[in-house]
mmCIF file of C-alpha atoms in Angstrom:
data_model
loop_
_atom_site.group_PDB
_atom_site.id
_atom_site.type_symbol
_atom_site.label_atom_id
_atom_site.label_comp_id
_atom_site.label_asym_id
_atom_site.label_seq_id
_atom_site.Cartn_x
_atom_site.Cartn_y
_atom_site.Cartn_z
ATOM 1 C CA UNK A 1 18.981 -13.059 17.039
ATOM 2 C CA UNK A 2 15.451 -13.552 16.024
ATOM 3 C CA UNK A 3 14.857 -11.791 12.482
ATOM 4 C CA UNK A 4 14.106 -7.991 12.691
ATOM 5 C CA UNK A 5 12.676 -5.709 10.098
ATOM 6 C CA UNK A 6 11.847 -2.134 10.160
ATOM 7 C CA UNK A 7 8.368 -1.883 8.868
ATOM 8 C CA UNK A 8 6.711 1.031 9.978
ATOM 9 C CA UNK A 9 7.058 4.879 9.852
ATOM 10 C CA UNK A 10 4.440 6.929 11.493
ATOM 11 C CA UNK A 11 3.049 10.554 11.087
ATOM 12 C CA UNK A 12 0.300 12.083 12.402
ATOM 13 C CA UNK A 13 -2.754 13.513 10.473
ATOM 14 C CA UNK A 14 -5.872 15.538 11.372
ATOM 15 C CA UNK A 15 -8.116 13.115 9.009
ATOM 16 C CA UNK A 16 -7.012 9.471 8.006
ATOM 17 C CA UNK A 17 -9.363 9.525 5.307
ATOM 18 C CA UNK A 18 -8.134 12.663 3.529
ATOM 19 C CA UNK A 19 -4.651 11.444 4.378
ATOM 20 C CA UNK A 20 -5.354 7.994 2.637
ATOM 21 C CA UNK A 21 -6.612 10.172 -0.570
ATOM 22 C CA UNK A 22 -3.604 12.513 -0.654
ATOM 23 C CA UNK A 23 -1.187 10.183 -0.312
ATOM 24 C CA UNK A 24 -2.455 7.682 -2.862
ATOM 25 C CA UNK A 25 -3.816 10.042 -5.466
ATOM 26 C CA UNK A 26 -1.145 12.985 -5.261
ATOM 27 C CA UNK A 27 1.676 11.298 -4.026
ATOM 28 C CA UNK A 28 1.306 7.914 -5.564
ATOM 29 C CA UNK A 29 1.526 5.694 -2.668
ATOM 30 C CA UNK A 30 -0.056 2.330 -2.599
ATOM 31 C CA UNK A 31 -2.171 0.687 0.093
ATOM 32 C CA UNK A 32 -0.012 -2.282 1.951
ATOM 33 C CA UNK A 33 -2.445 -2.938 4.836
ATOM 34 C CA UNK A 34 -5.095 -1.611 6.770
ATOM 35 C CA UNK A 35 -6.923 -2.368 9.891
ATOM 36 C CA UNK A 36 -9.948 0.012 9.858
ATOM 37 C CA UNK A 37 -11.102 -1.245 13.371
ATOM 38 C CA UNK A 38 -7.971 0.202 15.065
ATOM 39 C CA UNK A 39 -7.138 2.984 12.606
ATOM 40 C CA UNK A 40 -4.032 1.059 10.976
ATOM 41 C CA UNK A 41 -3.005 2.083 7.525
ATOM 42 C CA UNK A 42 0.369 1.233 5.833
ATOM 43 C CA UNK A 43 1.134 3.117 2.446
ATOM 44 C CA UNK A 44 4.093 1.809 0.603
ATOM 45 C CA UNK A 45 5.977 3.444 -2.600
ATOM 46 C CA UNK A 46 5.215 -0.207 -3.976
ATOM 47 C CA UNK A 47 2.689 -2.422 -3.338
ATOM 48 C CA UNK A 48 4.997 -4.880 -1.637
ATOM 49 C CA UNK A 49 8.754 -4.275 -0.707
ATOM 50 C CA UNK A 50 11.456 -4.700 2.056
ATOM 51 C CA UNK A 51 11.450 -0.994 2.758
ATOM 52 C CA UNK A 52 9.067 0.402 5.783
ATOM 53 C CA UNK A 53 5.363 1.609 5.342
ATOM 54 C CA UNK A 54 4.369 4.838 5.782
ATOM 55 C CA UNK A 55 1.765 4.697 8.577
ATOM 56 C CA UNK A 56 -0.539 7.684 9.070
ATOM 57 C CA UNK A 57 -2.548 8.074 12.340
ATOM 58 C CA UNK A 58 -5.266 10.211 13.160
ATOM 59 C CA UNK A 59 -5.132 10.750 17.064
ATOM 60 C CA UNK A 60 -8.328 10.024 18.929
ATOM 61 C CA UNK A 61 -9.316 10.626 22.773
ATOM 62 C CA UNK A 62 -9.804 6.952 23.047
ATOM 63 C CA UNK A 63 -5.787 7.038 23.190
ATOM 64 C CA UNK A 64 -5.987 8.321 26.537
ATOM 65 C CA UNK A 65 -5.419 12.142 27.212
ATOM 66 C CA UNK A 66 -1.861 12.246 27.522
ATOM 67 C CA UNK A 67 -0.950 10.165 24.137
ATOM 68 C CA UNK A 68 -4.076 12.096 22.526
ATOM 69 C CA UNK A 69 -2.743 15.582 23.124
ATOM 70 C CA UNK A 70 0.866 14.763 22.705
ATOM 71 C CA UNK A 71 0.069 13.317 19.465
ATOM 72 C CA UNK A 72 -2.008 16.279 18.035
ATOM 73 C CA UNK A 73 1.127 18.272 18.790
ATOM 74 C CA UNK A 74 3.433 16.272 16.415
ATOM 75 C CA UNK A 75 1.055 16.933 13.626
ATOM 76 C CA UNK A 76 2.848 19.305 11.245
ATOM 77 C CA UNK A 77 6.834 19.849 10.898
ATOM 78 C CA UNK A 78 9.497 18.333 9.490
ATOM 79 C CA UNK A 79 9.251 14.448 9.815
ATOM 80 C CA UNK A 80 12.667 13.323 8.540
ATOM 81 C CA UNK A 81 11.005 10.543 6.521
ATOM 82 C CA UNK A 82 12.682 10.450 3.198
ATOM 83 C CA UNK A 83 11.409 8.707 -0.128
ATOM 84 C CA UNK A 84 13.860 7.988 -2.805
ATOM 85 C CA UNK A 85 13.570 8.816 -6.685
ATOM 86 C CA UNK A 86 15.536 8.194 -9.382
ATOM 87 C CA UNK A 87 14.662 11.406 -11.260
ATOM 88 C CA UNK A 88 13.866 14.337 -8.728
ATOM 89 C CA UNK A 89 13.194 17.088 -11.054
ATOM 90 C CA UNK A 90 10.764 15.073 -13.062
ATOM 91 C CA UNK A 91 9.213 13.764 -9.659
ATOM 92 C CA UNK A 92 9.007 17.396 -8.281
ATOM 93 C CA UNK A 93 7.541 18.556 -11.538
ATOM 94 C CA UNK A 94 4.647 15.546 -11.564
ATOM 95 C CA UNK A 95 3.772 16.466 -8.080
ATOM 96 C CA UNK A 96 3.463 20.304 -8.635
ATOM 97 C CA UNK A 97 0.984 19.497 -11.509
ATOM 98 C CA UNK A 98 -1.059 17.716 -8.855
ATOM 99 C CA UNK A 99 -0.815 20.625 -6.530
ATOM 100 C CA UNK A 100 1.414 19.241 -4.093
ATOM 101 C CA UNK A 101 3.629 21.887 -2.348
ATOM 102 C CA UNK A 102 7.194 20.970 -3.312
ATOM 103 C CA UNK A 103 10.618 22.430 -2.872
ATOM 104 C CA UNK A 104 14.392 21.639 -3.985
ATOM 105 C CA UNK A 105 17.160 22.042 -1.432
ATOM 106 C CA UNK A 106 20.490 23.213 -2.371
ATOM 107 C CA UNK A 107 22.126 23.544 -5.855
ATOM 108 C CA UNK A 108 22.997 20.017 -6.500
ATOM 109 C CA UNK A 109 19.369 19.351 -7.253
ATOM 110 C CA UNK A 110 19.232 15.727 -5.604
ATOM 111 C CA UNK A 111 17.745 16.793 -2.453
ATOM 112 C CA UNK A 112 14.017 18.185 -1.929
ATOM 113 C CA UNK A 113 10.868 17.943 0.115
ATOM 114 C CA UNK A 114 7.241 18.196 0.063
ATOM 115 C CA UNK A 115 4.673 19.139 2.538
ATOM 116 C CA UNK A 116 1.097 17.249 3.026
ATOM 117 C CA UNK A 117 -2.073 19.340 3.740
ATOM 118 C CA UNK A 118 -1.384 18.869 7.618
ATOM 119 C CA UNK A 119 2.198 20.558 7.311
ATOM 120 C CA UNK A 120 4.056 17.386 7.549
ATOM 121 C CA UNK A 121 7.089 17.756 5.690
ATOM 122 C CA UNK A 122 8.946 14.375 3.957
ATOM 123 C CA UNK A 123 11.835 14.350 1.998
ATOM 124 C CA UNK A 124 12.737 13.409 -1.646
ATOM 125 C CA UNK A 125 16.108 12.197 -2.666
ATOM 126 C CA UNK A 126 18.025 11.084 -5.688
ATOM 127 C CA UNK A 127 20.978 9.030 -5.811
ATOM 128 C CA UNK A 128 24.107 11.099 -7.155
ATOM 129 C CA UNK A 129 24.460 8.759 -10.368
ATOM 130 C CA UNK A 130 21.266 6.849 -10.671
ATOM 131 C CA UNK A 131 21.400 3.949 -13.250
ATOM 132 C CA UNK A 132 18.144 4.688 -14.860
ATOM 133 C CA UNK A 133 15.935 7.910 -14.688
ATOM 134 C CA UNK A 134 12.195 7.498 -13.535
ATOM 135 C CA UNK A 135 9.808 9.965 -12.336
ATOM 136 C CA UNK A 136 8.087 9.086 -9.034
ATOM 137 C CA UNK A 137 8.859 7.367 -5.399
ATOM 138 C CA UNK A 138 10.718 4.067 -5.397
ATOM 139 C CA UNK A 139 10.847 3.374 -2.060
ATOM 140 C CA UNK A 140 10.955 4.848 1.854
ATOM 141 C CA UNK A 141 14.513 5.049 1.912
ATOM 142 C CA UNK A 142 15.444 6.749 5.094
ATOM 143 C CA UNK A 143 14.142 8.313 8.275
ATOM 144 C CA UNK A 144 16.424 10.506 10.378
ATOM 145 C CA UNK A 145 16.577 10.389 14.177
ATOM 146 C CA UNK A 146 17.900 13.562 16.304
ATOM 147 C CA UNK A 147 20.636 12.778 18.547
ATOM 148 C CA UNK A 148 23.180 14.203 20.857
ATOM 149 C CA UNK A 149 25.903 12.038 19.225
ATOM 150 C CA UNK A 150 25.099 10.477 16.021
ATOM 151 C CA UNK A 151 27.959 8.623 15.891
ATOM 152 C CA UNK A 152 27.078 6.721 18.978
ATOM 153 C CA UNK A 153 23.653 6.466 18.092
ATOM 154 C CA UNK A 154 24.699 4.438 15.144
ATOM 155 C CA UNK A 155 27.248 2.324 16.982
ATOM 156 C CA UNK A 156 24.100 1.226 19.179
ATOM 157 C CA UNK A 157 22.044 0.147 16.138
ATOM 158 C CA UNK A 158 25.269 -1.490 14.461
ATOM 159 C CA UNK A 159 26.117 -3.350 17.515
ATOM 160 C CA UNK A 160 22.683 -4.186 19.238
ATOM 161 C CA UNK A 161 20.620 -4.647 15.950
ATOM 162 C CA UNK A 162 23.400 -5.805 13.489
ATOM 163 C CA UNK A 163 22.752 -2.914 11.149
ATOM 164 C CA UNK A 164 25.413 -2.233 8.390
ATOM 165 C CA UNK A 165 26.412 1.653 8.218
ATOM 166 C CA UNK A 166 25.853 3.116 4.744
ATOM 167 C CA UNK A 167 27.337 5.992 2.659
ATOM 168 C CA UNK A 168 24.807 8.902 2.466
ATOM 169 C CA UNK A 169 21.837 8.596 0.370
ATOM 170 C CA UNK A 170 22.804 11.887 -1.652
ATOM 171 C CA UNK A 171 25.934 14.243 -1.564
ATOM 172 C CA UNK A 172 23.771 16.848 0.106
ATOM 173 C CA UNK A 173 22.187 14.649 2.844
ATOM 174 C CA UNK A 174 25.454 13.619 4.058
ATOM 175 C CA UNK A 175 24.859 11.779 6.999
ATOM 176 C CA UNK A 176 25.780 7.929 7.847
ATOM 177 C CA UNK A 177 22.720 5.585 7.743
ATOM 178 C CA UNK A 178 22.210 2.201 9.028
ATOM 179 C CA UNK A 179 20.161 -0.729 7.476
ATOM 180 C CA UNK A 180 19.378 -4.179 8.435
ATOM 181 C CA UNK A 181 19.515 -5.322 4.858
ATOM 182 C CA UNK A 182 20.210 -3.560 1.433
ATOM 183 C CA UNK A 183 16.718 -2.896 0.632
ATOM 184 C CA UNK A 184 15.531 -1.855 4.215
ATOM 185 C CA UNK A 185 14.636 1.524 5.277
ATOM 186 C CA UNK A 186 17.599 3.137 6.798
ATOM 187 C CA UNK A 187 17.795 4.850 10.170
ATOM 188 C CA UNK A 188 19.868 7.940 9.864
ATOM 189 C CA UNK A 189 20.958 9.602 12.896
ATOM 190 C CA UNK A 190 22.212 13.212 13.010
ATOM 191 C CA UNK A 191 23.285 15.706 15.460
ATOM 192 C CA UNK A 192 21.815 19.078 15.224
ATOM 193 C CA UNK A 193 24.379 21.826 14.570
ATOM 194 C CA UNK A 194 23.296 25.709 14.557
ATOM 195 C CA UNK A 195 25.141 26.237 11.143
ATOM 196 C CA UNK A 196 23.230 24.247 9.051
ATOM 197 C CA UNK A 197 19.964 25.955 10.007
ATOM 198 C CA UNK A 198 18.817 29.018 8.052
ATOM 199 C CA UNK A 199 16.349 29.659 10.963
ATOM 200 C CA UNK A 200 17.551 29.009 14.542
ATOM 201 C CA UNK A 201 13.963 27.860 15.470
ATOM 202 C CA UNK A 202 14.657 24.831 13.362
ATOM 203 C CA UNK A 203 17.703 23.981 15.067
ATOM 204 C CA UNK A 204 15.781 24.533 18.535
ATOM 205 C CA UNK A 205 12.784 22.473 17.232
ATOM 206 C CA UNK A 206 15.360 19.529 16.202
ATOM 207 C CA UNK A 207 16.922 19.427 19.609
ATOM 208 C CA UNK A 208 13.437 19.455 21.296
ATOM 209 C CA UNK A 209 12.941 15.764 19.310
ATOM 210 C CA UNK A 210 15.585 14.491 20.998
ATOM 211 C CA UNK A 211 14.270 11.916 23.414
ATOM 212 C CA UNK A 212 10.773 11.686 21.988
ATOM 213 C CA UNK A 213 8.673 9.324 20.210
ATOM 214 C CA UNK A 214 10.381 8.319 16.744
ATOM 215 C CA UNK A 215 7.288 6.790 15.271
ATOM 216 C CA UNK A 216 9.686 3.977 13.792
ATOM 217 C CA UNK A 217 8.512 0.089 14.510
ATOM 218 C CA UNK A 218 10.433 -2.920 13.993
ATOM 219 C CA UNK A 219 8.683 -6.510 13.552
ATOM 220 C CA UNK A 220 9.849 -9.592 14.765
ATOM 221 C CA UNK A 221 8.478 -13.184 14.707
ATOM 222 C CA UNK A 222 9.462 -13.792 18.167
ATOM 223 C CA UNK A 223 9.214 -10.709 19.991
ATOM 224 C CA UNK A 224 9.909 -12.510 23.566
ATOM 225 C CA UNK A 225 13.142 -13.739 22.051
ATOM 226 C CA UNK A 226 14.240 -10.683 20.445
ATOM 227 C CA UNK A 227 13.355 -8.949 23.644
ATOM 228 C CA UNK A 228 15.514 -11.095 25.586
ATOM 229 C CA UNK A 229 18.431 -10.887 23.097
ATOM 230 C CA UNK A 230 18.381 -6.866 22.826
ATOM 231 C CA UNK A 231 18.156 -6.561 26.611
ATOM 232 C CA UNK A 232 21.578 -9.097 26.921
ATOM 233 C CA UNK A 233 23.172 -6.450 24.715
ATOM 234 C CA UNK A 234 22.354 -3.371 26.736
ATOM 235 C CA UNK A 235 19.218 -2.112 24.871
ATOM 236 C CA UNK A 236 16.820 -0.591 27.877
ATOM 237 C CA UNK A 237 13.132 -1.090 27.241
ATOM 238 C CA UNK A 238 10.578 1.506 28.245
ATOM 239 C CA UNK A 239 7.347 -1.298 28.388
ATOM 240 C CA UNK A 240 8.260 -4.823 27.888
ATOM 241 C CA UNK A 241 6.618 -6.842 25.650
ATOM 242 C CA UNK A 242 2.660 -7.068 25.974
ATOM 243 C CA UNK A 243 -0.468 -8.331 24.290
ATOM 244 C CA UNK A 244 -2.651 -5.400 22.700
ATOM 245 C CA UNK A 245 -6.256 -5.352 22.154
ATOM 246 C CA UNK A 246 -5.741 -5.580 18.355
ATOM 247 C CA UNK A 247 -4.037 -8.985 18.594
ATOM 248 C CA UNK A 248 -0.306 -8.388 18.355
ATOM 249 C CA UNK A 249 2.520 -8.144 20.754
ATOM 250 C CA UNK A 250 4.125 -4.899 21.446
ATOM 251 C CA UNK A 251 7.443 -3.693 23.272
ATOM 252 C CA UNK A 252 9.050 -0.167 23.160
ATOM 253 C CA UNK A 253 12.604 0.541 23.752
ATOM 254 C CA UNK A 254 15.169 3.019 23.945
ATOM 255 C CA UNK A 255 18.322 4.325 22.275
ATOM 256 C CA UNK A 256 20.945 6.184 23.713
ATOM 257 C CA UNK A 257 19.347 9.575 23.856
ATOM 258 C CA UNK A 258 16.065 7.908 25.172
ATOM 259 C CA UNK A 259 14.132 8.188 21.629
ATOM 260 C CA UNK A 260 11.515 5.649 21.735
ATOM 261 C CA UNK A 261 10.911 2.908 19.037
ATOM 262 C CA UNK A 262 8.578 -0.004 18.969
ATOM 263 C CA UNK A 263 9.019 -3.759 18.359
ATOM 264 C CA UNK A 264 6.077 -5.670 17.199
ATOM 265 C CA UNK A 265 5.160 -9.149 16.568
ATOM 266 C CA UNK A 266 1.905 -9.611 14.375
ATOM 267 C CA UNK A 267 -0.407 -12.478 14.865
ATOM 268 C CA UNK A 268 -2.077 -14.008 12.193
#
């Protein structure tokens, strides 16, 4: 199969300029690339790396009414995006000093979250036994995807994309993850269960996300070849590969729950 990489994980914000300042100055992310004309901004825990970039988007009416209104509704809420830190306690303390709204989940002290000014909630996870403890974010480690059958979704990515199943990022996170390579951002399918939620509304919200846009983007050096190979493995496409105004080529495909992902080929 043509080489694939998981390169982008989207969030939606009210003001892209303000979001850039917040994520770089408060959270400590680095600008990996940007296309101001098209509103594209890619931020990473490091300047480079094999992990995906966080790509904040500011919805604009020029996207068309349906997409514009649907993306506005996606601002705020739990994103399922998780960054890894080797010292959660110090990282949380440093973020609090900068005025970032943070919280630690559970009693193990290895899983937490922070909330940006638009209400987007992102996770922080610490390996159970880090080799070296260092404050700050080291990598965009995972992004969760709501599924009616997490195991089935995992098998979809394993068989169609060649992803490898990985153990949970932390003891509290507790879900299987799937990666294209050891240093890549993992997709973590999970099936919402009422008993794991303190607030029933959170369960309903996660169930409502099944069958929506995931904001997860893969890139390939040959999109037409990748599309053909994925279709041969039973992957269903919502939109076939088509040239875009910004210069690249994009397709969109479904997982077994009709969650939608992007497949992109960038042109020099």
